mmCIF file with all atom_site columns, C-alpha atoms in Angstrom:
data_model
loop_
_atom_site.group_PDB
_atom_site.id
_atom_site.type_symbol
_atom_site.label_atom_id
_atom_site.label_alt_id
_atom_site.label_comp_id
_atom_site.label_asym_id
_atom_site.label_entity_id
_atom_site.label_seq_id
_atom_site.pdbx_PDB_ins_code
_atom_site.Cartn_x
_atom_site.Cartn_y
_atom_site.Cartn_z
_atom_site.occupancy
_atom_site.B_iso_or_equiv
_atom_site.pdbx_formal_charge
_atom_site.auth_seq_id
_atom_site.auth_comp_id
_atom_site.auth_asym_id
_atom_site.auth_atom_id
_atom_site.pdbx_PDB_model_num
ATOM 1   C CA . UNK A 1 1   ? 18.554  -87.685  3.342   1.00 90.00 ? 1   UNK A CA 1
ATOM 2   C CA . UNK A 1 2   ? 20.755  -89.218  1.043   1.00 94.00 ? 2   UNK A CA 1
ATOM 3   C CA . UNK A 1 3   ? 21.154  -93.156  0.962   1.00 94.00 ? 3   UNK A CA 1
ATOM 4   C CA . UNK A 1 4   ? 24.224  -95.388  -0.418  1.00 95.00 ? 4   UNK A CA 1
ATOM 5   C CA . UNK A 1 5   ? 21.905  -96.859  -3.378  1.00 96.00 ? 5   UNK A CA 1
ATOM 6   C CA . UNK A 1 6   ? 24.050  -96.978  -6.522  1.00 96.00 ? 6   UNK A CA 1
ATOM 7   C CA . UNK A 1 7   ? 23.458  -98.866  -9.817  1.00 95.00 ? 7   UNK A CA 1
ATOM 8   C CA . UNK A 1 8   ? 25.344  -100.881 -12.222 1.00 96.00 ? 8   UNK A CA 1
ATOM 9   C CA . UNK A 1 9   ? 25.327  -99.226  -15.524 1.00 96.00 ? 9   UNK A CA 1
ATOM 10  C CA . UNK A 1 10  ? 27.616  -100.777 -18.941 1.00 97.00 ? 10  UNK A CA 1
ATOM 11  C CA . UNK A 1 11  ? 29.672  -101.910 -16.169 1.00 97.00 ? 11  UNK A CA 1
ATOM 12  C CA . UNK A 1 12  ? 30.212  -98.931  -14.362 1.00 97.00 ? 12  UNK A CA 1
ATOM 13  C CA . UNK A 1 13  ? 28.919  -97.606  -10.286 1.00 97.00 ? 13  UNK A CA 1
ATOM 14  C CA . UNK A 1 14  ? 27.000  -94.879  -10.909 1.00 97.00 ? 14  UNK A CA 1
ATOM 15  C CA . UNK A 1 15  ? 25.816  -93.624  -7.431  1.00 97.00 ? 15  UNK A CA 1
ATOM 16  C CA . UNK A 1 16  ? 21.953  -92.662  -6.851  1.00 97.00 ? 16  UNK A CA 1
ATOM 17  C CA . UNK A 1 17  ? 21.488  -91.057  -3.515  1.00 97.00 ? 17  UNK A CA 1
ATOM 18  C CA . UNK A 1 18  ? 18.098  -90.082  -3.951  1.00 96.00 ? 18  UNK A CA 1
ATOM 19  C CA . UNK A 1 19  ? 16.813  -93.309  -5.296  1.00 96.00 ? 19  UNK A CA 1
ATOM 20  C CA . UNK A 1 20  ? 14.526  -93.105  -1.888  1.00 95.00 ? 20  UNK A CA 1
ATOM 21  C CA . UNK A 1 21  ? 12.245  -90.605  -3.459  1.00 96.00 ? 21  UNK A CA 1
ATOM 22  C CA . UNK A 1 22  ? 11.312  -92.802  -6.151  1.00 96.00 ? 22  UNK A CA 1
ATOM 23  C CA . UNK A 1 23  ? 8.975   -94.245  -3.375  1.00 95.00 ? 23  UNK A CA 1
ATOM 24  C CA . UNK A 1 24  ? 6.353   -91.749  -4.323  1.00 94.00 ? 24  UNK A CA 1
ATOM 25  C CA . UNK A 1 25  ? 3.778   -93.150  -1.982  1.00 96.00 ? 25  UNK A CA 1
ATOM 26  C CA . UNK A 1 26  ? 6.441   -93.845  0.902   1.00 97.00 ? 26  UNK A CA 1
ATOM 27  C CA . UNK A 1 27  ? 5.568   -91.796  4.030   1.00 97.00 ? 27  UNK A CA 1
ATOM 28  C CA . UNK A 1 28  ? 8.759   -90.534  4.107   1.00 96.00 ? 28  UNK A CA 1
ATOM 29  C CA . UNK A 1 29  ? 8.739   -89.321  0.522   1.00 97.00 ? 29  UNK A CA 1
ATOM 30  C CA . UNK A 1 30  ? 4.918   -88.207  0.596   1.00 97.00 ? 30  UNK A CA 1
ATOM 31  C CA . UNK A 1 31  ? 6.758   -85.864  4.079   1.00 97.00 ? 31  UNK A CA 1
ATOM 32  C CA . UNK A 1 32  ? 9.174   -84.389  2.086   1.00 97.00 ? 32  UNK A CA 1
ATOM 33  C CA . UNK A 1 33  ? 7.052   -83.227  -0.389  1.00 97.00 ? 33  UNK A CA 1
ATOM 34  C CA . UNK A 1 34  ? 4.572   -81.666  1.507   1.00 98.00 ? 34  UNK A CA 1
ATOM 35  C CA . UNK A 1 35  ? 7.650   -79.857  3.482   1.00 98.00 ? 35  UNK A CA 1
ATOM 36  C CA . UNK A 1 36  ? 9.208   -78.691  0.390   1.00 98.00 ? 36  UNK A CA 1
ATOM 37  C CA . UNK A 1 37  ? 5.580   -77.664  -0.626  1.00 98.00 ? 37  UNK A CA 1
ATOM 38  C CA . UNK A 1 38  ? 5.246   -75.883  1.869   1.00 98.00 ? 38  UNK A CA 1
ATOM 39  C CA . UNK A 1 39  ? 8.317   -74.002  2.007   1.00 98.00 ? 39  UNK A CA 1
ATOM 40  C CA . UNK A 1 40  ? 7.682   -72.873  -1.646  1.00 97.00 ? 40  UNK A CA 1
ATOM 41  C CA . UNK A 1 41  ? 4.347   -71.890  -0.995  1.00 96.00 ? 41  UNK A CA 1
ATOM 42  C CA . UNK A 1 42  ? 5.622   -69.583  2.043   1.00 97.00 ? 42  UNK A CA 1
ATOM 43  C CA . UNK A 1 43  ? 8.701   -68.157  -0.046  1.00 96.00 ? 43  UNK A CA 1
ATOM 44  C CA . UNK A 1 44  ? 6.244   -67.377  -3.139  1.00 94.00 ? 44  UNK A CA 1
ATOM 45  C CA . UNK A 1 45  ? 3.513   -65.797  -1.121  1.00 95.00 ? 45  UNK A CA 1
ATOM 46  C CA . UNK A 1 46  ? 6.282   -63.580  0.941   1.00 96.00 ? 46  UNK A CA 1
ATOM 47  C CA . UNK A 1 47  ? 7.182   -61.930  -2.337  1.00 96.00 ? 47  UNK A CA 1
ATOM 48  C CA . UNK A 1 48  ? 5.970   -58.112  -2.785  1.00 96.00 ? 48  UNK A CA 1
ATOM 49  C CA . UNK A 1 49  ? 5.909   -58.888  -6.762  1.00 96.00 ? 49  UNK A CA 1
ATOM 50  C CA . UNK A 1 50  ? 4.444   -61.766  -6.291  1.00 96.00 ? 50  UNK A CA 1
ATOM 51  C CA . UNK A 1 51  ? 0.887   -59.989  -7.785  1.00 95.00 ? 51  UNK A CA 1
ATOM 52  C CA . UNK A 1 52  ? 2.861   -58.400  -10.701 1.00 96.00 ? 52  UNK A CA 1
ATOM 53  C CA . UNK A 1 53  ? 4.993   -61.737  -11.455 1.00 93.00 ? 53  UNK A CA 1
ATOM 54  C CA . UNK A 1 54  ? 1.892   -63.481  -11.277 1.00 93.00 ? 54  UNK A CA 1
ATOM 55  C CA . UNK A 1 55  ? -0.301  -61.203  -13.670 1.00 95.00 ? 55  UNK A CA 1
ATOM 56  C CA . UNK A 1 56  ? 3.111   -61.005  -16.507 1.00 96.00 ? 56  UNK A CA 1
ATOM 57  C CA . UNK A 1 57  ? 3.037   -64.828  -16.390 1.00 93.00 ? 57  UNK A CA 1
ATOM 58  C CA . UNK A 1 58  ? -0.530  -64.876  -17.493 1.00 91.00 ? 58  UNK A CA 1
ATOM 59  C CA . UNK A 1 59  ? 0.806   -62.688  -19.732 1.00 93.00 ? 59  UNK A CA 1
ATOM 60  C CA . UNK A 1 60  ? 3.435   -64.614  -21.434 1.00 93.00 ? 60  UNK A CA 1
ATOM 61  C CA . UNK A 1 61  ? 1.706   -67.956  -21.248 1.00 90.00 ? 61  UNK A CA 1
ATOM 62  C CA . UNK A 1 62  ? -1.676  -66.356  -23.206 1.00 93.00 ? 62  UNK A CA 1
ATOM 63  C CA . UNK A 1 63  ? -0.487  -67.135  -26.766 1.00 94.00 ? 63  UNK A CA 1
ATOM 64  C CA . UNK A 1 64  ? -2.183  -70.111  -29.203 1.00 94.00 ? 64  UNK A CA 1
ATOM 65  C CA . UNK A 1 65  ? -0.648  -73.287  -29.159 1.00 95.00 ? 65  UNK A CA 1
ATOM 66  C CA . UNK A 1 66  ? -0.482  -75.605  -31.940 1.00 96.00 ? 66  UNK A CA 1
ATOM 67  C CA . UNK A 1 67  ? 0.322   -79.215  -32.244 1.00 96.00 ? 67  UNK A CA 1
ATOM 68  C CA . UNK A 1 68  ? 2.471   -80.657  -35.113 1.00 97.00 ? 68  UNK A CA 1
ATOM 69  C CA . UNK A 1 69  ? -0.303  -82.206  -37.331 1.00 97.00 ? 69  UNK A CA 1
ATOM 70  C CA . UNK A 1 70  ? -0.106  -86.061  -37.928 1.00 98.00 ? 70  UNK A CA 1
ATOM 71  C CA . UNK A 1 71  ? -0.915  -87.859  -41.375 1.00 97.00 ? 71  UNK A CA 1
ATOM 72  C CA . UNK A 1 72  ? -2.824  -91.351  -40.559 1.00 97.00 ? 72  UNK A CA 1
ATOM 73  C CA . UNK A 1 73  ? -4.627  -92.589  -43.672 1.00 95.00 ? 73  UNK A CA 1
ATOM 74  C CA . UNK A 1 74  ? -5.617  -89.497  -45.376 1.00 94.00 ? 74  UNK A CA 1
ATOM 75  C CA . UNK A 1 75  ? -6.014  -87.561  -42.325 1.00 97.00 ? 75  UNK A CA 1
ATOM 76  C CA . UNK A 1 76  ? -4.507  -84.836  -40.199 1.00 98.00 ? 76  UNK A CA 1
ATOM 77  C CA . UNK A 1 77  ? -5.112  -85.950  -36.911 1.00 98.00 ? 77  UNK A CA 1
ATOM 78  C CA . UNK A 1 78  ? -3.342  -82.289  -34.656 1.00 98.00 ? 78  UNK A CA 1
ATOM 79  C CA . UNK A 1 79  ? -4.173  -80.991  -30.912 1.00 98.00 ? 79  UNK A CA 1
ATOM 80  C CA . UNK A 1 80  ? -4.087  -77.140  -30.906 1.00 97.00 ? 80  UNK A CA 1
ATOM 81  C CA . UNK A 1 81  ? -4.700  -75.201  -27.109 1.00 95.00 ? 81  UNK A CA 1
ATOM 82  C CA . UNK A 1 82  ? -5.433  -71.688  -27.208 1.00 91.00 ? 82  UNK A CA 1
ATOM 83  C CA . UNK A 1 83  ? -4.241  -69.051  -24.682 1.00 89.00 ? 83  UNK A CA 1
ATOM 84  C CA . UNK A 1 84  ? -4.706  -70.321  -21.058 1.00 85.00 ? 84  UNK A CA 1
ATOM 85  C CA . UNK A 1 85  ? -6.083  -73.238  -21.174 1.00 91.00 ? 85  UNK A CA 1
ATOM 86  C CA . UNK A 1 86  ? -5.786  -75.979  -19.455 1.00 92.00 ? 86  UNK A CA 1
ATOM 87  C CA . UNK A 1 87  ? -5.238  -78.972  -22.025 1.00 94.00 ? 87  UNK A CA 1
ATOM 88  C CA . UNK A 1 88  ? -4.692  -79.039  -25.656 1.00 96.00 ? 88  UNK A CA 1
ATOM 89  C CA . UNK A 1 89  ? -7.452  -80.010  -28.049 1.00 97.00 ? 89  UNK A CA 1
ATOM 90  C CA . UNK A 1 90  ? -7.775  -82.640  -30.549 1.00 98.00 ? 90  UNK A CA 1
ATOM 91  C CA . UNK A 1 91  ? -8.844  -82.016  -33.852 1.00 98.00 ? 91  UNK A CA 1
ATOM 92  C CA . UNK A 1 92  ? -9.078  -83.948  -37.089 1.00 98.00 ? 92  UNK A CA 1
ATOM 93  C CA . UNK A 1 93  ? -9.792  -83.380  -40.589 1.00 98.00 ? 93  UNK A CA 1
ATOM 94  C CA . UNK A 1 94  ? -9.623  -84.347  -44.251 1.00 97.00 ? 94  UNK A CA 1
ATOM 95  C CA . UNK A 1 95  ? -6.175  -83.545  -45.741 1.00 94.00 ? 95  UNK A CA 1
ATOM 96  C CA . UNK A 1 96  ? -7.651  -81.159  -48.204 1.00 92.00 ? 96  UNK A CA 1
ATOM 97  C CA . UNK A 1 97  ? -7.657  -77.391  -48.095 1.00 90.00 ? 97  UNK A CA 1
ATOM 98  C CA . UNK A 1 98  ? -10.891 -76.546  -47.502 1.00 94.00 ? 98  UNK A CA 1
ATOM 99  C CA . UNK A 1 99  ? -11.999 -79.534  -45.201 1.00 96.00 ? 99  UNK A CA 1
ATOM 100 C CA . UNK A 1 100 ? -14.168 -79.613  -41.844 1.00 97.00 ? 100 UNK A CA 1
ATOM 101 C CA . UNK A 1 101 ? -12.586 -79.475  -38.932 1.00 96.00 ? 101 UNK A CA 1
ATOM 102 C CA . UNK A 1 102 ? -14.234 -82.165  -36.916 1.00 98.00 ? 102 UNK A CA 1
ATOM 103 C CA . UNK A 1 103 ? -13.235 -82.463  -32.501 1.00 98.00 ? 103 UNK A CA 1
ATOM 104 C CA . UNK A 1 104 ? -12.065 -85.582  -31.353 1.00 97.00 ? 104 UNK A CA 1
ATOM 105 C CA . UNK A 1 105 ? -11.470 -84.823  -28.144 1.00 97.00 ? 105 UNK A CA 1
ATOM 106 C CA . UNK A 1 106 ? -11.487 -81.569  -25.342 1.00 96.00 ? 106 UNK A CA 1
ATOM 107 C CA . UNK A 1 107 ? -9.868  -82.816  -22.035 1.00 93.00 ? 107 UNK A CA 1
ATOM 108 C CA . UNK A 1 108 ? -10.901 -79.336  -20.760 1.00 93.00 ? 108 UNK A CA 1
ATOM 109 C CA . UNK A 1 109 ? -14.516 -80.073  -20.618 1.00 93.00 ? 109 UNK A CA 1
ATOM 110 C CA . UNK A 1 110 ? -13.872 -83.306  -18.923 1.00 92.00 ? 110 UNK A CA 1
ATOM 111 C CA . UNK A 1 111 ? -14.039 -81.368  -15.241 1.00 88.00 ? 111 UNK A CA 1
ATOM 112 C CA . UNK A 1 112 ? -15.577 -78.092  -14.476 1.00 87.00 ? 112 UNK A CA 1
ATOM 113 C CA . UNK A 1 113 ? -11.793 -76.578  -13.686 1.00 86.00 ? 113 UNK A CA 1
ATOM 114 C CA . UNK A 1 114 ? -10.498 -77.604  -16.663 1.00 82.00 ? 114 UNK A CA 1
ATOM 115 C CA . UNK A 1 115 ? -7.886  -79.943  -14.866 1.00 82.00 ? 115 UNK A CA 1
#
C-alpha cells in the first residue's frame, strides 16, 4: 500500500509513501515481509541454475578480506575475514614489523553457525 505521509525537508514536501514500513514490528509490515519472503524464496528455488548460481557465488565470495588497519596509541587495531566466513575478525598488534598478532575479538565463535 502506499500512504499520503510526506515530510518537510529545507522547506520543501518531499512525499514518503512507504513511511508505513518503517513500522518494522507492525503486523502489517511484519505481513508483508513474510509475503515478499516468500515469494522470493519460491522464485529462487523454481530456478534450474539455481544449484550452479548457488555453487559460483560461493565461488566469488571465497576470497580474504581485510580491514583498513587503525592507529590508536601505538597500535594497529584491523578486522580481517577470510573466505566464507561469517564475520570479520579483530586483530591487534604493535606497530612494528615484526610484532605479535594478538585476537581481540572472533564474532564467529560466538554461536555454533557462525551467525
Amino acid at each position: 500500500r502506499r500512504s499520503d505521509h510526506t515530510d518537510m525537508l529545507h522547506g520543501e514536501s518531499v512525499a514518503d509513501p512507504y513511511r508505513w514500513m518503517e513500522e518494522i514490528d507492525a503486523p502489517e509490515t511484519r505481513r508483508w515481509v513474510e509475503a515478499q519472503s516468500a515469494l522470493t524464496r519460491r522464485t529462487l528455488d523454481a530456478l534450474p541454475e539455481r544449484d550452479a548460481l548457488l555453487h559460483r557465488l560461493k565461488q566469488v565470495w571465497d576470497y580474504d578480506k581485510h580491514g583498513t588497519p587503525q592507529r590508536v596509541a601505538g597500535r594497529l587495531f584491523y578486522a580481517r575475514r577470510s573466505g566464507l566466513q561469517n564475520q570479520s575478525v579483530h586483530f591487534w598488534r604493535e606497530e612494528k614489523p615484526d610484532a605479535q598478532e594478538h585476537r581481540l575479538l572472533d564474532a564467529n565463535a560466538l554461536s555454533a553457525d557462525g551467525t
